[in-house]
mmCIF file of C-alpha atoms in Angstrom:
data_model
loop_
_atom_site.group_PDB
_atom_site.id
_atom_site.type_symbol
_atom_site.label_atom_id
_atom_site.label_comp_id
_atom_site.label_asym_id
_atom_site.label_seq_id
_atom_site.Cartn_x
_atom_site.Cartn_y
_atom_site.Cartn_z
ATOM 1 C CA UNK A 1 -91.442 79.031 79.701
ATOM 2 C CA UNK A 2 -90.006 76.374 77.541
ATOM 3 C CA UNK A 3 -89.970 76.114 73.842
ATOM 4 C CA UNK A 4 -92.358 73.318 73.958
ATOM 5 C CA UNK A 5 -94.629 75.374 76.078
ATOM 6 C CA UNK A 6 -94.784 77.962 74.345
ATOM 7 C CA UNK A 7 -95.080 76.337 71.227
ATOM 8 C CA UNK A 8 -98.300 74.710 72.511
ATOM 9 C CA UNK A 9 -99.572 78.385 73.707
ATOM 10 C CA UNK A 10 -99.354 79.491 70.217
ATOM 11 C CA UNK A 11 -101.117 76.711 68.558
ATOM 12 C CA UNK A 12 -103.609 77.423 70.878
ATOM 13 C CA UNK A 13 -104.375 80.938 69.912
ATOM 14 C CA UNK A 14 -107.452 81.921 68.088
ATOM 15 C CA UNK A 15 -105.299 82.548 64.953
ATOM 16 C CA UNK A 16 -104.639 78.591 64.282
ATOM 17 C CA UNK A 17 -108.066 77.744 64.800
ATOM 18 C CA UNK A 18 -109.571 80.568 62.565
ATOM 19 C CA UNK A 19 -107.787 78.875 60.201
ATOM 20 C CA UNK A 20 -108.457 75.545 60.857
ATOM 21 C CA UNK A 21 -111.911 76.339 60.808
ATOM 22 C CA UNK A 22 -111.635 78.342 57.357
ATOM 23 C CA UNK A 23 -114.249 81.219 59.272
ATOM 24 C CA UNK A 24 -113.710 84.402 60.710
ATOM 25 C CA UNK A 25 -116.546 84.925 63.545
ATOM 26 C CA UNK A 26 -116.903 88.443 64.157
ATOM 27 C CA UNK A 27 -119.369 90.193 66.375
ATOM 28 C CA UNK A 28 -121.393 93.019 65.047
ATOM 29 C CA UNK A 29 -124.629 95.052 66.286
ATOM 30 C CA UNK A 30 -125.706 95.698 62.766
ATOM 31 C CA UNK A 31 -127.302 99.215 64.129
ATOM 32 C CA UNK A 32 -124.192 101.288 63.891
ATOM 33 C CA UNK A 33 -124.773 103.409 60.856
ATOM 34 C CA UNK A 34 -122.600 103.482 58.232
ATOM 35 C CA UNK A 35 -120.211 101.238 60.257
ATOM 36 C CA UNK A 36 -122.583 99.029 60.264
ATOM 37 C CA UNK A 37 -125.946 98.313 59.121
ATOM 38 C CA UNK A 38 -128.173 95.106 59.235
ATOM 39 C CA UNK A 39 -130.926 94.550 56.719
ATOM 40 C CA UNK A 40 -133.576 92.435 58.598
ATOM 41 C CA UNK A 41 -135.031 91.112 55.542
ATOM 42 C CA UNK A 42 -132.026 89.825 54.257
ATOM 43 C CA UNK A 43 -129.721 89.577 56.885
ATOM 44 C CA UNK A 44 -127.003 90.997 54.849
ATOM 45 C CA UNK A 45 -124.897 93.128 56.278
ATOM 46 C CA UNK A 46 -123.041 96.215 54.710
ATOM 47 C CA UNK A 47 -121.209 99.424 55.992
ATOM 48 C CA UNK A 48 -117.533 100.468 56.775
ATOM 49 C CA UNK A 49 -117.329 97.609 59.650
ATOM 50 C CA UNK A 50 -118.072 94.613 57.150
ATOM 51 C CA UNK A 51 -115.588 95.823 54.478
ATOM 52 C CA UNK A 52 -112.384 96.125 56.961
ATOM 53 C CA UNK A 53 -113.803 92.383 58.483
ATOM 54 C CA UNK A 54 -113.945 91.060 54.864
ATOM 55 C CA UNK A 55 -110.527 92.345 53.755
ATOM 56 C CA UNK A 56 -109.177 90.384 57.089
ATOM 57 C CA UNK A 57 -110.832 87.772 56.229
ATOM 58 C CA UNK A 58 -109.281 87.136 52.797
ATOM 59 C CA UNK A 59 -106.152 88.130 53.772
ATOM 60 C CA UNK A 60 -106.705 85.516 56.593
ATOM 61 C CA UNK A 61 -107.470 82.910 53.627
ATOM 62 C CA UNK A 62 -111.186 82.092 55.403
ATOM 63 C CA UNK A 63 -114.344 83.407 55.313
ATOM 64 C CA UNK A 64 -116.636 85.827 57.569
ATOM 65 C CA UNK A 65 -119.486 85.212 59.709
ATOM 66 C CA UNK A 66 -121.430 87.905 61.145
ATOM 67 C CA UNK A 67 -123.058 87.319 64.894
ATOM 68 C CA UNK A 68 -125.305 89.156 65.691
ATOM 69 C CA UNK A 69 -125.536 91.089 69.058
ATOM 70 C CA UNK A 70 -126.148 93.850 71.118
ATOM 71 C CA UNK A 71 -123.869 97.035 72.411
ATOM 72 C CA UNK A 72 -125.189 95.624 76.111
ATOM 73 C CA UNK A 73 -123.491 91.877 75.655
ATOM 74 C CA UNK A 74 -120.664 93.054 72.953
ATOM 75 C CA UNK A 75 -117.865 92.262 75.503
ATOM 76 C CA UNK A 76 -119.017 89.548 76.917
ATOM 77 C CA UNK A 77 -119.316 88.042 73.139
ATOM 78 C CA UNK A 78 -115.756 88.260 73.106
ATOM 79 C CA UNK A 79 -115.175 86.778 76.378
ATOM 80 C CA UNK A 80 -117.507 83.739 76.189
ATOM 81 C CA UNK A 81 -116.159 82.599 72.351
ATOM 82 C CA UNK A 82 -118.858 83.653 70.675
ATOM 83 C CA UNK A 83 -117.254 85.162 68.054
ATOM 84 C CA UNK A 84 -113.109 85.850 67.505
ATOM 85 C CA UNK A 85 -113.618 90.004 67.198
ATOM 86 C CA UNK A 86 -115.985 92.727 66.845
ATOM 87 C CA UNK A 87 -116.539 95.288 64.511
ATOM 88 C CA UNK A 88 -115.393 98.703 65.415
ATOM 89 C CA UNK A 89 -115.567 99.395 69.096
ATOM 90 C CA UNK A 90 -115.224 103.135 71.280
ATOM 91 C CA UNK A 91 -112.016 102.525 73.655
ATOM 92 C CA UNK A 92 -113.094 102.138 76.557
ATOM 93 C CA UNK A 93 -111.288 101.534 79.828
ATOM 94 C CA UNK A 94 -114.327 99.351 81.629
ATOM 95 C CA UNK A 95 -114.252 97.153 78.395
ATOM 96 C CA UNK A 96 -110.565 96.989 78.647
ATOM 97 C CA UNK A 97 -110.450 95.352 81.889
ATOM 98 C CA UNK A 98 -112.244 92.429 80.263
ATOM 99 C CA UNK A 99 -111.531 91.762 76.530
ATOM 100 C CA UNK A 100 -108.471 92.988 74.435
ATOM 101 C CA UNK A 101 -108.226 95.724 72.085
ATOM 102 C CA UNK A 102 -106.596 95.843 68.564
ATOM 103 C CA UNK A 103 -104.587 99.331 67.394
ATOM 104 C CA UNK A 104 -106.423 102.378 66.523
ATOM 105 C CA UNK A 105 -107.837 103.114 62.917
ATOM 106 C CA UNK A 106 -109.937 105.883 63.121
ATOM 107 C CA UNK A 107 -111.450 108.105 66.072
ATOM 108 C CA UNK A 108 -114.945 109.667 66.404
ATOM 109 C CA UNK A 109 -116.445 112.352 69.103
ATOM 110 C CA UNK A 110 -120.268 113.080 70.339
ATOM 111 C CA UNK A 111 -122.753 115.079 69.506
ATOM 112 C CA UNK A 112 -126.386 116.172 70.396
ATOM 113 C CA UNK A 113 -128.769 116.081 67.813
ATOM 114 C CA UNK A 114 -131.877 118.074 67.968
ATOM 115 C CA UNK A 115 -135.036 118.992 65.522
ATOM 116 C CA UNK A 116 -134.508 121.995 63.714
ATOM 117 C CA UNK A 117 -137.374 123.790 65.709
ATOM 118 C CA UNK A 118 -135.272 123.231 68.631
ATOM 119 C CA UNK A 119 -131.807 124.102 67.351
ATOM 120 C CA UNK A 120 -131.700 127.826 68.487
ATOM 121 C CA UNK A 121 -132.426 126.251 72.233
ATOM 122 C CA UNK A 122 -129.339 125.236 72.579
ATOM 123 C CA UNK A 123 -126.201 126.837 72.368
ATOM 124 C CA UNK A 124 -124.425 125.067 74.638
ATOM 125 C CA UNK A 125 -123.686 121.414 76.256
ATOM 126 C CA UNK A 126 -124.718 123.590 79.733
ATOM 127 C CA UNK A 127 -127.674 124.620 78.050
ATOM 128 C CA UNK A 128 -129.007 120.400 78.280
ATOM 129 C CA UNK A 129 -128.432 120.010 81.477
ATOM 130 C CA UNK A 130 -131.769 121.031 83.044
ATOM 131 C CA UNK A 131 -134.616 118.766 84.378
ATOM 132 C CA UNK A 132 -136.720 120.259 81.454
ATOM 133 C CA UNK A 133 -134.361 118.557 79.308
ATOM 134 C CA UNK A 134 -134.942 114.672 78.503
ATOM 135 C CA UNK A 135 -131.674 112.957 76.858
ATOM 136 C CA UNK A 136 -131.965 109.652 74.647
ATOM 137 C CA UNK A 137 -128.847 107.660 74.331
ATOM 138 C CA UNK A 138 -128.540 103.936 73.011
ATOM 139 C CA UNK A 139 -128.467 101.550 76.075
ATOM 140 C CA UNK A 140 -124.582 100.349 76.753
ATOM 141 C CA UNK A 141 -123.130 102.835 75.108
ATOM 142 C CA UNK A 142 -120.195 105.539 75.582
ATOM 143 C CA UNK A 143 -122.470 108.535 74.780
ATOM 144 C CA UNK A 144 -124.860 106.918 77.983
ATOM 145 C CA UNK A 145 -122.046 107.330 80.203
ATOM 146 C CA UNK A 146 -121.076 110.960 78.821
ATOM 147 C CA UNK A 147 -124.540 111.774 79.585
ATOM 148 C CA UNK A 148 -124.748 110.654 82.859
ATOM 149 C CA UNK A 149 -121.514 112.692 83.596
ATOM 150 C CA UNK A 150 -121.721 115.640 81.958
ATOM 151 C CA UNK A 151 -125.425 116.341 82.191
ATOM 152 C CA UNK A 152 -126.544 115.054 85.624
ATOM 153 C CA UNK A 153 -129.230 117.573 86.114
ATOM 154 C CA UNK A 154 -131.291 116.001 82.624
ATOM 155 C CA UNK A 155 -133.538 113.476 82.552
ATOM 156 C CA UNK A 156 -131.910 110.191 80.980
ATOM 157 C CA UNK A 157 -133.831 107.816 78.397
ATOM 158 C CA UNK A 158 -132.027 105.003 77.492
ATOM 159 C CA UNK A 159 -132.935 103.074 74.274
ATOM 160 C CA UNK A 160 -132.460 99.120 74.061
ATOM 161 C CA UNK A 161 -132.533 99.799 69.900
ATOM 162 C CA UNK A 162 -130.121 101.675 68.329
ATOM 163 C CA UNK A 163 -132.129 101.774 65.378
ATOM 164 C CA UNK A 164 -134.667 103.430 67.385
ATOM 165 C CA UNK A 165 -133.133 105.684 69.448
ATOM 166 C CA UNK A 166 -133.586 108.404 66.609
ATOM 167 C CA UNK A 167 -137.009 107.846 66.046
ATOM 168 C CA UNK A 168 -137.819 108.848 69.706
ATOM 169 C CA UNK A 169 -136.450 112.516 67.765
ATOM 170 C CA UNK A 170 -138.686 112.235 64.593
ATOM 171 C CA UNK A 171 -142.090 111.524 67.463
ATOM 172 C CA UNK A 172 -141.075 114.555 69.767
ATOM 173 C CA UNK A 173 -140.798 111.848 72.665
ATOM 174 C CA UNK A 174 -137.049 113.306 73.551
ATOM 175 C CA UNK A 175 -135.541 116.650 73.843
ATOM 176 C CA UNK A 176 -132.197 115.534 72.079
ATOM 177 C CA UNK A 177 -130.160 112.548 71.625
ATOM 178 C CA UNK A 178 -126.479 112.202 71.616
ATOM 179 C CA UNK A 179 -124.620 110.113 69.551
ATOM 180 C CA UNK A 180 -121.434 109.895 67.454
ATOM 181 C CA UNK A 181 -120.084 112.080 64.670
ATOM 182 C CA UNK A 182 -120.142 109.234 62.934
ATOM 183 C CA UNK A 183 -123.748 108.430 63.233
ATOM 184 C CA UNK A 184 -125.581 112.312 63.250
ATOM 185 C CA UNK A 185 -124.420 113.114 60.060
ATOM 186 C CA UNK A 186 -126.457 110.354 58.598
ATOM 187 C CA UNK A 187 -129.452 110.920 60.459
ATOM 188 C CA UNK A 188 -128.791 114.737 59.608
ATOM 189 C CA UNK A 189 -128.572 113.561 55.834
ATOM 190 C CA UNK A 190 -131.379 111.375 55.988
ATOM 191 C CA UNK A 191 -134.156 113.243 57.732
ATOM 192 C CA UNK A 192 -134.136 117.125 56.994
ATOM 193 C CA UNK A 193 -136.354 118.098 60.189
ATOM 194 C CA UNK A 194 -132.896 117.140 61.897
ATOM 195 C CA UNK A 195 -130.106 119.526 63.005
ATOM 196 C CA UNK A 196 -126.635 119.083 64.856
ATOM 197 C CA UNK A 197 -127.035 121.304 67.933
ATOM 198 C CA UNK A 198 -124.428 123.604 67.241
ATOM 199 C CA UNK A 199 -122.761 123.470 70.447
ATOM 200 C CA UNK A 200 -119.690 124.211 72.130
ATOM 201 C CA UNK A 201 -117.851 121.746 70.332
ATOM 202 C CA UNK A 202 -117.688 117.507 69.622
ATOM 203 C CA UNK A 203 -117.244 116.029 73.550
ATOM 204 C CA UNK A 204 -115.037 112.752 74.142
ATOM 205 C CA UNK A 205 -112.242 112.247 71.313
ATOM 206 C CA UNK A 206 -112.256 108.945 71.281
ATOM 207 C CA UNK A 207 -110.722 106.068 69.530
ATOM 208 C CA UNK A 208 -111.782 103.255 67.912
ATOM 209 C CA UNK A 209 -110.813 99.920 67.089
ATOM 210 C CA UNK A 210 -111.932 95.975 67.300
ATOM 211 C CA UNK A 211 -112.569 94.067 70.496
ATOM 212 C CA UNK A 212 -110.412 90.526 70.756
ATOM 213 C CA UNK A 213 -109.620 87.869 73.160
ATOM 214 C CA UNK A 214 -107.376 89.743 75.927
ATOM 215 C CA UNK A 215 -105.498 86.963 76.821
ATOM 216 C CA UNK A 216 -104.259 85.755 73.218
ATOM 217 C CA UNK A 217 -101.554 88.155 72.139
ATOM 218 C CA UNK A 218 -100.726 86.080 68.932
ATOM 219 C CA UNK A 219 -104.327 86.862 67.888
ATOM 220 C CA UNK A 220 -103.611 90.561 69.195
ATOM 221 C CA UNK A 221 -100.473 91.034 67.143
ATOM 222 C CA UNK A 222 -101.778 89.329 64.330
ATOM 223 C CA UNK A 223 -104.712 91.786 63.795
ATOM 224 C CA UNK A 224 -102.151 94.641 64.753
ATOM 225 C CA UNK A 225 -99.399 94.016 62.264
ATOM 226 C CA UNK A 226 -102.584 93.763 59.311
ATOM 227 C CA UNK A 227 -103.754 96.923 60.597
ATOM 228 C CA UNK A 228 -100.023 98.779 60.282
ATOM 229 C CA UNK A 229 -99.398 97.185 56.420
ATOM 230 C CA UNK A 230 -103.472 98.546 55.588
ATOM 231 C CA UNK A 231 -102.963 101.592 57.118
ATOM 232 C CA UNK A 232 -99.572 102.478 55.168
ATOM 233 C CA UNK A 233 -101.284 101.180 51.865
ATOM 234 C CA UNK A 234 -104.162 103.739 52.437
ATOM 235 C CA UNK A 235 -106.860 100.772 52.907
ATOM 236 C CA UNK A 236 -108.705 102.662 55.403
ATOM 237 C CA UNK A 237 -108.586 105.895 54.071
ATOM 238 C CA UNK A 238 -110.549 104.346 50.953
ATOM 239 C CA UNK A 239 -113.064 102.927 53.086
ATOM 240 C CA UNK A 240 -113.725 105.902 55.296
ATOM 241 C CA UNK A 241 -114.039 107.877 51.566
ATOM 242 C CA UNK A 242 -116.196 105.639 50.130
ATOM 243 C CA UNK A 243 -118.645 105.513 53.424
ATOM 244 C CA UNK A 244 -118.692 109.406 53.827
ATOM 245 C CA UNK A 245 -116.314 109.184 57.149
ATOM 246 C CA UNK A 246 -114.407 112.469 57.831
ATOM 247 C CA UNK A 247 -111.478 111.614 60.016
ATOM 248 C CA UNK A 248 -111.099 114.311 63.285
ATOM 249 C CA UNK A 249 -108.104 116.323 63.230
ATOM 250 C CA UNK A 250 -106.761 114.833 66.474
ATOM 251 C CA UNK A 251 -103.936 117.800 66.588
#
């Protein structure tokens, strides 16, 4: 490649028109709580996700603009230019072979999550995985695939709305639903009648990070190398704090 060329490749990447266009478009399902939450009467948007997309947005010298979508059409966001990244993201190698990952900041794990009345039922992952057992997971998600694997005898509920998928719980409509770390100990917090199965163990340690264009490394690198100089000046660790986050010990 000549110098010329790959001059013009970088002054293509999503980096120099970010800032050309003085905006940050990032992707976010607004359902994800406390990574990220949506109000619907506002449309303002809050939660661990919005604070590490603001920071790289000032840093970046532009502003942020949150698009809306689903965990179902989150890739495909970042392939179509909808929007330059997504909030925080479960690795994932079926998502990798379209769209481009940014380092690691943090990792979460799965969990079932059961009504109190239920909790002594269950013991054990093994102890789901019985046709008497119905299993709600968010539609498009990593926990709907770790379902489908690891409890193929259960009967599978997907639910298009995050925000509902818990509720199916709270109305007795589901036996359990699994979901991240992350997520059951705010449902745990915020509705009492809820328990943590207390089960062998969290299943699938996985990381996360932000979706971006595979085929623009600049853009890649970019959001890399911001990542590295937050991390070593503890900005992460003062967002998980302040959002109740509790890293895994991944030793």
């Amino acid at each position: 490649m000549s110098l010329l060329s790959g001059m013009t490749h970088a002054a293509k990447s999503r980096l120099t028109e970010i800032i050309d266009r003085g905006t940050l478009r990032v992707g976010t399902t607004g359902d994800w709580s406390p990574m990220t939450i949506r109000d619907p009467a506002t449309n303002f948007y809050r939660g661990f996700d919005i604070d590490i997309t603001t920071e790289l947005a000032k840093d970046l010298g532009v502003t942020v603009e949150y698009v809306p979508t689903t965990w179902k059409k989150l890739v495909n966001g970042v392939v179509t230019d909808k929007y330059d990244m997504t909030g925080s993201a479960s690795l994932n190698m079926h998502r990798a072979r379209l769209a481009g990952y940014s380092d690691t900041y943090y990792h979460l794990a799965f969990v079932p999550v059961v009504t109190k009345a239920n909790a002594k039922r269950f013991r054990k992952w093994s102890d789901f995985n019985a046709s008497s057992v119905i299993l709600t997971t968010t539609a498009g998600t990593v926990q709907q695939s770790l379902v489908e694997e690891l409890l193929p005898n259960a009967r599978k509920h997907a639910s298009e709305n995050a925000k509902l998928t818990h509720q199916y719980l709270l109305d007795n409509k589901t036996t359990a639903i699994v979901t991240s770390n992350i997520e059951a100990a705010t449902l745990v917090k915020r509705y009492p009648q809820l328990s943590v199965a207390n089960v062998d163990g969290m299943r699938l340690p996985t990381p996360i990070a932000m979706l971006l264009p595979k085929e623009d490394q600049v853009w890649i690198n970019y959001v890399n190398h911001w990542i590295e100089l937050k991390q070593t000046q503890g900005f992460f660790d003062r967002v998980a704090k302040k959002w109740g986050l509790v890293k895994l010990d991944m030793k």
